[in-house]
Structures are given as C-alpha cells and as structure tokens.
Amino acid sequence: MKPFKPYSPLLAVTMIRDPGFLSWDAFDNSSLKAARDTQPYQVGDVIRWLDLDRHGQRVLRAGLVVYVRPEYLERVGDWCPVFLVRPQRKDGEFAAGYLRVWPGEVERGEVFASELDAVV
C-alpha cells in the first residue's frame, strides 16, 4: 500500500454514502467514458470487498473510494473500472495509503457477505 503525498487532494475525499453492494446490471464497458459513467460506485462511497488476511483466511474489508480509473483489458477487449480505495482502519478512520480494488473483488465480497449472513 502506497501512501499519498501529504498534499494530495485524494486525502481530502470524505464519505458521502455507505451504499452496501450495488448492481452492475447497467454497466457498459464499450468505451472508456461509458465504463466510467455507468459503474455503480462513485468517489466518496464506502465499498466492501473480499480479501485475505495474513493467515490466508477470507475477510471482508471496507474502504473509501477516492478515484475510479477504467483500464482496458486487452485479453477480452473491454474497459474495466479499477477503484483506488483508502482502506478502513480498526479505529474506523481511513488510511492515508491506497489499494487497487477490482469489480470482481467487490462481487466476491458480496457473495462472502451473504455467506456470513446465512451463518448468523
């Protein structure tokens, strides 16, 4: 995890909503602009994704989206949004560093969250 420079405007992003898991049904990956505009999350959202802890156990992480950058996937010929996310710390605040989170990790987090709900 790389830290932002102390003067980075991405550190000033504040949470606007905690949307949970949103639908990707309207996502259009035909062009860069469409991929950026039709993905369900926006800057200021708190997203959750599936990650592994240091012991290899699955864990649900949360973080604040500070930037959405579509990347072109040459193998499939589509645009895919990549989220730059400031992870949430144990004290509830958001770290100064960032992680890259892919939509697949968010979707796997949704499945994992439903498994956790089914157990409880």
Short mmCIF file of N, CA, C and O in Angstrom, two decimals:
data_model
loop_
_atom_site.label_atom_id
_atom_site.label_comp_id
_atom_site.label_asym_id
_atom_site.label_seq_id
_atom_site.Cartn_x
_atom_site.Cartn_y
_atom_site.Cartn_z
N MET A 1 0.84 -1.17 0.00
CA MET A 1 0.00 0.00 0.00
C MET A 1 0.89 1.23 0.00
O MET A 1 1.73 1.39 0.87
N LYS A 2 0.71 2.06 -1.03
CA LYS A 2 1.48 3.29 -1.13
C LYS A 2 0.75 4.43 -0.44
O LYS A 2 -0.46 4.58 -0.62
N PRO A 3 1.46 5.25 0.32
CA PRO A 3 0.79 6.42 0.90
C PRO A 3 0.69 7.54 -0.14
O PRO A 3 1.52 7.67 -1.02
N PHE A 4 -0.36 8.33 -0.02
CA PHE A 4 -0.48 9.52 -0.84
C PHE A 4 0.49 10.57 -0.33
O PHE A 4 0.89 10.56 0.83
N LYS A 5 0.87 11.48 -1.19
CA LYS A 5 1.67 12.64 -0.76
C LYS A 5 0.83 13.45 0.22
O LYS A 5 -0.40 13.49 0.12
N PRO A 6 1.44 14.13 1.18
CA PRO A 6 0.66 14.86 2.19
C PRO A 6 -0.23 15.95 1.59
O PRO A 6 -1.24 16.33 2.19
N TYR A 7 0.09 16.43 0.41
CA TYR A 7 -0.70 17.50 -0.22
C TYR A 7 -1.68 16.95 -1.27
O TYR A 7 -2.32 17.71 -1.98
N SER A 8 -1.82 15.63 -1.36
CA SER A 8 -2.71 15.03 -2.35
C SER A 8 -4.17 15.38 -2.08
O SER A 8 -4.65 15.25 -0.95
N PRO A 9 -4.92 15.80 -3.11
CA PRO A 9 -6.35 16.07 -2.91
C PRO A 9 -7.15 14.80 -2.62
O PRO A 9 -8.27 14.88 -2.13
N LEU A 10 -6.58 13.63 -2.89
CA LEU A 10 -7.30 12.38 -2.63
C LEU A 10 -7.41 12.08 -1.14
O LEU A 10 -8.25 11.29 -0.73
N LEU A 11 -6.59 12.73 -0.33
CA LEU A 11 -6.72 12.58 1.12
C LEU A 11 -7.89 13.38 1.66
O LEU A 11 -8.38 13.12 2.76
N ALA A 12 -8.36 14.37 0.91
CA ALA A 12 -9.44 15.24 1.36
C ALA A 12 -10.82 14.68 1.02
O ALA A 12 -11.83 15.28 1.37
N VAL A 13 -10.89 13.53 0.32
CA VAL A 13 -12.18 12.94 -0.02
C VAL A 13 -12.88 12.48 1.25
O VAL A 13 -12.29 11.84 2.10
N THR A 14 -14.15 12.84 1.38
CA THR A 14 -14.92 12.43 2.55
C THR A 14 -16.05 11.50 2.12
O THR A 14 -16.49 11.52 0.97
N MET A 15 -16.50 10.70 3.06
CA MET A 15 -17.55 9.73 2.78
C MET A 15 -18.86 10.44 2.48
O MET A 15 -19.27 11.33 3.22
N ILE A 16 -19.52 10.05 1.37
CA ILE A 16 -20.83 10.62 1.07
C ILE A 16 -21.94 9.61 1.30
O ILE A 16 -23.05 9.98 1.60
N ARG A 17 -21.63 8.32 1.14
CA ARG A 17 -22.65 7.31 1.41
C ARG A 17 -21.99 5.96 1.62
O ARG A 17 -20.88 5.72 1.18
N ASP A 18 -22.70 5.11 2.29
CA ASP A 18 -22.26 3.75 2.55
C ASP A 18 -23.28 2.84 1.86
O ASP A 18 -24.22 2.36 2.49
N PRO A 19 -23.11 2.62 0.55
CA PRO A 19 -24.21 2.04 -0.23
C PRO A 19 -24.39 0.54 -0.11
O PRO A 19 -25.35 0.00 -0.63
N GLY A 20 -23.47 -0.17 0.53
CA GLY A 20 -23.57 -1.62 0.52
C GLY A 20 -23.14 -2.14 -0.85
O GLY A 20 -22.24 -1.59 -1.47
N PHE A 21 -23.80 -3.16 -1.34
CA PHE A 21 -23.45 -3.73 -2.64
C PHE A 21 -24.47 -3.28 -3.67
O PHE A 21 -25.67 -3.45 -3.49
N LEU A 22 -23.98 -2.69 -4.76
CA LEU A 22 -24.85 -2.16 -5.80
C LEU A 22 -24.81 -3.06 -7.04
O LEU A 22 -23.85 -3.79 -7.28
N SER A 23 -25.85 -2.96 -7.84
CA SER A 23 -25.99 -3.81 -9.03
C SER A 23 -25.11 -3.31 -10.17
O SER A 23 -25.01 -2.12 -10.43
N TRP A 24 -24.52 -4.25 -10.88
CA TRP A 24 -23.71 -3.95 -12.07
C TRP A 24 -24.51 -4.14 -13.35
O TRP A 24 -23.95 -4.17 -14.45
N ASP A 25 -25.84 -4.27 -13.27
CA ASP A 25 -26.66 -4.56 -14.45
C ASP A 25 -26.58 -3.48 -15.52
O ASP A 25 -26.68 -3.77 -16.71
N ALA A 26 -26.42 -2.23 -15.13
CA ALA A 26 -26.40 -1.12 -16.09
C ALA A 26 -24.99 -0.80 -16.58
O ALA A 26 -24.80 0.16 -17.32
N PHE A 27 -23.98 -1.60 -16.17
CA PHE A 27 -22.60 -1.31 -16.54
C PHE A 27 -22.38 -1.52 -18.03
O PHE A 27 -22.76 -2.53 -18.59
N ASP A 28 -21.76 -0.53 -18.68
CA ASP A 28 -21.47 -0.58 -20.12
C ASP A 28 -19.97 -0.46 -20.31
O ASP A 28 -19.39 0.59 -20.02
N ASN A 29 -19.32 -1.51 -20.80
CA ASN A 29 -17.86 -1.48 -20.96
C ASN A 29 -17.43 -1.28 -22.40
O ASN A 29 -16.35 -1.67 -22.80
N SER A 30 -18.27 -0.62 -23.20
CA SER A 30 -17.96 -0.43 -24.61
C SER A 30 -16.94 0.67 -24.87
O SER A 30 -16.26 0.66 -25.88
N SER A 31 -16.84 1.65 -23.97
CA SER A 31 -15.88 2.73 -24.15
C SER A 31 -15.41 3.21 -22.78
O SER A 31 -16.01 2.88 -21.75
N LEU A 32 -14.34 3.98 -22.78
CA LEU A 32 -13.80 4.49 -21.52
C LEU A 32 -14.82 5.34 -20.79
O LEU A 32 -15.05 5.17 -19.60
N LYS A 33 -15.46 6.26 -21.50
CA LYS A 33 -16.44 7.16 -20.87
C LYS A 33 -17.63 6.37 -20.33
O LYS A 33 -18.07 6.61 -19.21
N ALA A 34 -18.12 5.41 -21.10
CA ALA A 34 -19.27 4.62 -20.64
C ALA A 34 -18.90 3.78 -19.42
O ALA A 34 -19.69 3.68 -18.48
N ALA A 35 -17.70 3.21 -19.41
CA ALA A 35 -17.27 2.40 -18.26
C ALA A 35 -17.14 3.25 -17.01
O ALA A 35 -17.46 2.80 -15.91
N ARG A 36 -16.68 4.48 -17.16
CA ARG A 36 -16.53 5.36 -16.01
C ARG A 36 -17.88 5.86 -15.51
O ARG A 36 -18.12 5.95 -14.31
N ASP A 37 -18.79 6.16 -16.44
CA ASP A 37 -20.06 6.78 -16.06
C ASP A 37 -21.14 5.79 -15.61
O ASP A 37 -22.05 6.17 -14.88
N THR A 38 -21.06 4.51 -16.03
CA THR A 38 -22.13 3.57 -15.72
C THR A 38 -21.79 2.60 -14.60
O THR A 38 -22.64 1.81 -14.22
N GLN A 39 -20.57 2.64 -14.07
CA GLN A 39 -20.27 1.75 -12.95
C GLN A 39 -21.02 2.27 -11.72
O GLN A 39 -21.25 3.47 -11.60
N PRO A 40 -21.44 1.37 -10.83
CA PRO A 40 -22.37 1.78 -9.77
C PRO A 40 -21.77 2.58 -8.62
O PRO A 40 -22.51 3.25 -7.91
N TYR A 41 -20.46 2.56 -8.43
CA TYR A 41 -19.87 3.25 -7.29
C TYR A 41 -19.24 4.56 -7.75
O TYR A 41 -18.80 4.68 -8.89
N GLN A 42 -19.17 5.54 -6.87
CA GLN A 42 -18.59 6.82 -7.20
C GLN A 42 -17.64 7.26 -6.09
O GLN A 42 -17.59 6.65 -5.02
N VAL A 43 -16.87 8.29 -6.39
CA VAL A 43 -15.92 8.81 -5.40
C VAL A 43 -16.68 9.25 -4.16
O VAL A 43 -17.69 9.94 -4.24
N GLY A 44 -16.21 8.81 -3.01
CA GLY A 44 -16.86 9.12 -1.74
C GLY A 44 -17.68 7.98 -1.19
O GLY A 44 -18.13 8.04 -0.04
N ASP A 45 -17.88 6.91 -1.97
CA ASP A 45 -18.60 5.74 -1.48
C ASP A 45 -17.69 4.85 -0.66
O ASP A 45 -16.48 4.79 -0.89
N VAL A 46 -18.27 4.15 0.28
CA VAL A 46 -17.55 3.13 1.03
C VAL A 46 -17.92 1.79 0.41
O VAL A 46 -19.10 1.46 0.34
N ILE A 47 -16.91 1.07 -0.09
CA ILE A 47 -17.18 -0.23 -0.70
C ILE A 47 -16.60 -1.33 0.17
O ILE A 47 -15.72 -1.09 1.00
N ARG A 48 -17.10 -2.54 -0.04
CA ARG A 48 -16.59 -3.72 0.65
C ARG A 48 -16.11 -4.71 -0.39
O ARG A 48 -16.71 -4.83 -1.45
N TRP A 49 -15.04 -5.42 -0.06
CA TRP A 49 -14.52 -6.42 -0.99
C TRP A 49 -13.92 -7.58 -0.21
O TRP A 49 -13.63 -7.47 0.97
N LEU A 50 -13.75 -8.69 -0.92
CA LEU A 50 -13.17 -9.88 -0.30
C LEU A 50 -11.65 -9.79 -0.38
O LEU A 50 -11.09 -9.49 -1.43
N ASP A 51 -10.99 -10.05 0.73
CA ASP A 51 -9.54 -10.02 0.78
C ASP A 51 -9.07 -11.18 1.67
O ASP A 51 -9.90 -11.87 2.28
N LEU A 52 -7.79 -11.41 1.70
CA LEU A 52 -7.22 -12.43 2.57
C LEU A 52 -6.38 -11.75 3.65
O LEU A 52 -5.66 -10.80 3.36
N ASP A 53 -6.47 -12.25 4.88
CA ASP A 53 -5.63 -11.71 5.93
C ASP A 53 -4.27 -12.39 5.89
O ASP A 53 -3.99 -13.22 5.02
N ARG A 54 -3.40 -12.08 6.84
CA ARG A 54 -2.03 -12.61 6.81
C ARG A 54 -1.97 -14.11 7.05
O ARG A 54 -0.95 -14.73 6.81
N HIS A 55 -3.07 -14.71 7.52
CA HIS A 55 -3.10 -16.15 7.75
C HIS A 55 -3.80 -16.90 6.61
O HIS A 55 -4.02 -18.10 6.71
N GLY A 56 -4.18 -16.18 5.57
CA GLY A 56 -4.85 -16.80 4.42
C GLY A 56 -6.33 -17.00 4.60
O GLY A 56 -6.96 -17.66 3.78
N GLN A 57 -6.91 -16.41 5.64
CA GLN A 57 -8.35 -16.52 5.87
C GLN A 57 -9.08 -15.43 5.10
O GLN A 57 -8.61 -14.30 4.98
N ARG A 58 -10.25 -15.78 4.58
CA ARG A 58 -11.06 -14.79 3.87
C ARG A 58 -11.62 -13.78 4.85
O ARG A 58 -12.08 -14.13 5.94
N VAL A 59 -11.56 -12.51 4.46
CA VAL A 59 -12.05 -11.44 5.32
C VAL A 59 -12.69 -10.36 4.45
O VAL A 59 -12.29 -10.13 3.32
N LEU A 60 -13.74 -9.74 4.97
CA LEU A 60 -14.44 -8.68 4.27
C LEU A 60 -13.84 -7.34 4.67
O LEU A 60 -13.85 -6.99 5.85
N ARG A 61 -13.26 -6.62 3.73
CA ARG A 61 -12.64 -5.33 4.00
C ARG A 61 -13.57 -4.21 3.53
O ARG A 61 -14.41 -4.41 2.67
N ALA A 62 -13.35 -3.02 4.08
CA ALA A 62 -14.11 -1.84 3.67
C ALA A 62 -13.13 -0.71 3.40
O ALA A 62 -12.04 -0.67 3.97
N GLY A 63 -13.51 0.19 2.50
CA GLY A 63 -12.65 1.32 2.19
C GLY A 63 -13.39 2.41 1.45
O GLY A 63 -14.47 2.21 0.91
N LEU A 64 -12.78 3.58 1.46
CA LEU A 64 -13.35 4.78 0.83
C LEU A 64 -12.81 4.93 -0.58
O LEU A 64 -11.59 4.97 -0.79
N VAL A 65 -13.70 5.00 -1.57
CA VAL A 65 -13.28 5.18 -2.96
C VAL A 65 -12.82 6.62 -3.15
O VAL A 65 -13.58 7.56 -2.89
N VAL A 66 -11.57 6.81 -3.60
CA VAL A 66 -11.05 8.15 -3.83
C VAL A 66 -10.83 8.42 -5.32
O VAL A 66 -10.66 9.58 -5.71
N TYR A 67 -10.84 7.37 -6.14
CA TYR A 67 -10.63 7.57 -7.58
C TYR A 67 -11.12 6.34 -8.32
O TYR A 67 -10.94 5.21 -7.84
N VAL A 68 -11.73 6.54 -9.47
CA VAL A 68 -12.15 5.44 -10.33
C VAL A 68 -11.42 5.59 -11.66
O VAL A 68 -11.54 6.61 -12.33
N ARG A 69 -10.64 4.56 -12.01
CA ARG A 69 -9.84 4.63 -13.23
C ARG A 69 -10.16 3.42 -14.10
O ARG A 69 -9.79 2.30 -13.77
N PRO A 70 -10.85 3.61 -15.23
CA PRO A 70 -11.08 2.49 -16.13
C PRO A 70 -9.77 2.05 -16.80
O PRO A 70 -8.96 2.89 -17.19
N GLU A 71 -9.56 0.75 -16.87
CA GLU A 71 -8.39 0.20 -17.54
C GLU A 71 -8.86 -0.72 -18.65
O GLU A 71 -9.86 -1.43 -18.50
N TYR A 72 -8.14 -0.72 -19.75
CA TYR A 72 -8.50 -1.54 -20.89
C TYR A 72 -7.89 -2.92 -20.74
O TYR A 72 -6.69 -3.07 -20.56
N LEU A 73 -8.73 -3.94 -20.78
CA LEU A 73 -8.28 -5.32 -20.66
C LEU A 73 -8.09 -5.89 -22.06
O LEU A 73 -9.06 -6.18 -22.76
N GLU A 74 -6.85 -6.02 -22.48
CA GLU A 74 -6.57 -6.42 -23.86
C GLU A 74 -7.03 -7.84 -24.17
O GLU A 74 -7.41 -8.13 -25.29
N ARG A 75 -6.99 -8.73 -23.19
CA ARG A 75 -7.39 -10.12 -23.46
C ARG A 75 -8.85 -10.25 -23.86
O ARG A 75 -9.21 -11.08 -24.67
N VAL A 76 -9.71 -9.44 -23.23
CA VAL A 76 -11.14 -9.52 -23.53
C VAL A 76 -11.63 -8.33 -24.36
O VAL A 76 -12.75 -8.36 -24.86
N GLY A 77 -10.82 -7.32 -24.51
CA GLY A 77 -11.19 -6.16 -25.31
C GLY A 77 -12.25 -5.28 -24.67
O GLY A 77 -13.07 -4.69 -25.38
N ASP A 78 -12.25 -5.18 -23.36
CA ASP A 78 -13.25 -4.39 -22.65
C ASP A 78 -12.59 -3.43 -21.67
O ASP A 78 -11.45 -3.63 -21.27
N TRP A 79 -13.35 -2.41 -21.28
CA TRP A 79 -12.92 -1.48 -20.23
C TRP A 79 -13.44 -1.98 -18.90
O TRP A 79 -14.56 -2.45 -18.79
N CYS A 80 -12.63 -1.86 -17.88
CA CYS A 80 -13.00 -2.31 -16.54
C CYS A 80 -12.60 -1.22 -15.54
O CYS A 80 -11.47 -0.74 -15.58
N PRO A 81 -13.51 -0.81 -14.66
CA PRO A 81 -13.13 0.19 -13.67
C PRO A 81 -12.25 -0.40 -12.59
O PRO A 81 -12.44 -1.54 -12.15
N VAL A 82 -11.26 0.35 -12.18
CA VAL A 82 -10.40 -0.02 -11.06
C VAL A 82 -10.57 1.09 -10.02
O VAL A 82 -10.47 2.27 -10.35
N PHE A 83 -10.83 0.69 -8.78
CA PHE A 83 -11.06 1.66 -7.72
C PHE A 83 -9.79 1.85 -6.91
O PHE A 83 -9.19 0.88 -6.47
N LEU A 84 -9.38 3.10 -6.71
CA LEU A 84 -8.34 3.41 -5.74
C LEU A 84 -9.07 3.67 -4.43
O LEU A 84 -9.93 4.56 -4.35
N VAL A 85 -8.74 2.87 -3.41
CA VAL A 85 -9.51 2.85 -2.18
C VAL A 85 -8.58 3.08 -0.99
O VAL A 85 -7.50 2.50 -0.91
N ARG A 86 -9.00 3.94 -0.08
CA ARG A 86 -8.31 4.11 1.20
C ARG A 86 -8.95 3.15 2.18
O ARG A 86 -10.11 3.33 2.57
N PRO A 87 -8.24 2.08 2.60
CA PRO A 87 -8.85 1.08 3.48
C PRO A 87 -9.23 1.64 4.85
O PRO A 87 -8.60 2.57 5.34
N GLN A 88 -10.26 1.04 5.42
CA GLN A 88 -10.71 1.46 6.74
C GLN A 88 -9.83 0.80 7.80
O GLN A 88 -9.56 -0.39 7.74
N ARG A 89 -9.39 1.60 8.77
CA ARG A 89 -8.56 1.09 9.86
C ARG A 89 -9.45 0.56 10.98
O ARG A 89 -10.67 0.70 10.94
N LYS A 90 -8.84 -0.05 11.98
CA LYS A 90 -9.59 -0.60 13.11
C LYS A 90 -10.31 0.47 13.91
O LYS A 90 -11.35 0.22 14.51
N ASP A 91 -9.77 1.70 13.91
CA ASP A 91 -10.41 2.79 14.66
C ASP A 91 -11.55 3.45 13.89
O ASP A 91 -12.16 4.39 14.38
N GLY A 92 -11.85 2.96 12.68
CA GLY A 92 -12.96 3.49 11.89
C GLY A 92 -12.57 4.56 10.90
O GLY A 92 -13.36 4.91 10.03
N GLU A 93 -11.39 5.13 11.04
CA GLU A 93 -10.91 6.13 10.09
C GLU A 93 -10.36 5.42 8.85
O GLU A 93 -10.22 4.20 8.82
N PHE A 94 -10.02 6.21 7.83
CA PHE A 94 -9.49 5.65 6.59
C PHE A 94 -7.99 5.93 6.50
O PHE A 94 -7.53 7.02 6.83
N ALA A 95 -7.24 4.94 6.07
CA ALA A 95 -5.78 5.03 6.00
C ALA A 95 -5.36 6.07 4.97
O ALA A 95 -6.12 6.45 4.08
N ALA A 96 -4.10 6.54 5.08
CA ALA A 96 -3.56 7.50 4.13
C ALA A 96 -3.05 6.81 2.87
O ALA A 96 -2.84 7.45 1.86
N GLY A 97 -2.86 5.50 2.93
CA GLY A 97 -2.42 4.74 1.76
C GLY A 97 -3.62 4.30 0.93
O GLY A 97 -4.77 4.51 1.31
N TYR A 98 -3.34 3.70 -0.21
CA TYR A 98 -4.43 3.25 -1.06
C TYR A 98 -4.17 1.86 -1.60
O TYR A 98 -3.04 1.39 -1.68
N LEU A 99 -5.25 1.19 -1.96
CA LEU A 99 -5.21 -0.11 -2.61
C LEU A 99 -5.99 -0.02 -3.91
O LEU A 99 -6.89 0.81 -4.04
N ARG A 100 -5.65 -0.89 -4.85
CA ARG A 100 -6.44 -1.01 -6.08
C ARG A 100 -7.42 -2.16 -5.87
O ARG A 100 -7.03 -3.26 -5.51
N VAL A 101 -8.69 -1.90 -6.12
CA VAL A 101 -9.73 -2.91 -5.96
C VAL A 101 -10.45 -3.06 -7.29
O VAL A 101 -10.88 -2.07 -7.89
N TRP A 102 -10.59 -4.30 -7.72
CA TRP A 102 -11.26 -4.61 -8.99
C TRP A 102 -12.72 -4.98 -8.71
O TRP A 102 -13.05 -5.46 -7.63
N PRO A 103 -13.60 -4.81 -9.69
CA PRO A 103 -15.01 -5.17 -9.51
C PRO A 103 -15.22 -6.63 -9.09
O PRO A 103 -16.12 -6.93 -8.32
N GLY A 104 -14.39 -7.53 -9.59
CA GLY A 104 -14.54 -8.93 -9.21
C GLY A 104 -14.34 -9.15 -7.72
O GLY A 104 -15.01 -10.01 -7.12
N GLU A 105 -13.44 -8.38 -7.12
CA GLU A 105 -13.23 -8.49 -5.67
C GLU A 105 -14.45 -8.00 -4.90
O GLU A 105 -14.79 -8.54 -3.86
N VAL A 106 -15.11 -6.97 -5.44
CA VAL A 106 -16.32 -6.44 -4.80
C VAL A 106 -17.44 -7.48 -4.92
O VAL A 106 -18.17 -7.73 -3.95
N GLU A 107 -17.57 -8.11 -6.09
CA GLU A 107 -18.61 -9.12 -6.28
C GLU A 107 -18.36 -10.34 -5.40
O GLU A 107 -19.30 -10.91 -4.82
N ARG A 108 -17.10 -10.77 -5.25
CA ARG A 108 -16.79 -11.88 -4.36
C ARG A 108 -17.06 -11.50 -2.90
O ARG A 108 -17.46 -12.34 -2.10
N GLY A 109 -16.88 -10.21 -2.57
CA GLY A 109 -17.21 -9.73 -1.24
C GLY A 109 -18.70 -9.81 -0.97
O GLY A 109 -19.13 -10.12 0.15
N GLU A 110 -19.51 -9.55 -2.00
CA GLU A 110 -20.96 -9.65 -1.85
C GLU A 110 -21.37 -11.10 -1.57
O GLU A 110 -22.20 -11.36 -0.69
N VAL A 111 -20.77 -12.04 -2.27
CA VAL A 111 -21.06 -13.46 -2.05
C VAL A 111 -20.63 -13.87 -0.63
O VAL A 111 -21.38 -14.55 0.08
N PHE A 112 -19.43 -13.43 -0.23
CA PHE A 112 -18.93 -13.77 1.10
C PHE A 112 -19.82 -13.17 2.19
O PHE A 112 -20.09 -13.81 3.21
N ALA A 113 -20.29 -11.93 1.99
CA ALA A 113 -21.16 -11.28 2.97
C ALA A 113 -22.47 -12.05 3.10
O ALA A 113 -23.01 -12.20 4.20
N SER A 114 -22.99 -12.56 1.98
CA SER A 114 -24.23 -13.33 2.05
C SER A 114 -24.00 -14.66 2.77
O SER A 114 -24.88 -15.14 3.49
N GLU A 115 -22.80 -15.26 2.60
CA GLU A 115 -22.48 -16.48 3.35
C GLU A 115 -22.41 -16.19 4.84
O GLU A 115 -22.89 -16.98 5.66
N LEU A 116 -21.82 -15.05 5.20
CA LEU A 116 -21.74 -14.69 6.62
C LEU A 116 -23.12 -14.45 7.22
O LEU A 116 -23.40 -14.83 8.34
N ASP A 117 -24.00 -13.81 6.44
CA ASP A 117 -25.37 -13.56 6.91
C ASP A 117 -26.14 -14.85 7.08
O ASP A 117 -26.97 -14.97 7.98
N ALA A 118 -25.88 -15.84 6.19
CA ALA A 118 -26.58 -17.11 6.27
C ALA A 118 -26.17 -17.90 7.52
O ALA A 118 -26.97 -18.63 8.10
N VAL A 119 -24.92 -17.73 7.95
CA VAL A 119 -24.42 -18.45 9.13
C VAL A 119 -25.01 -17.87 10.40
O VAL A 119 -25.33 -18.58 11.34
N VAL A 120 -25.16 -16.55 10.44
CA VAL A 120 -25.64 -15.87 11.65
C VAL A 120 -27.11 -16.01 11.83
O VAL A 120 -27.92 -16.43 11.22
#
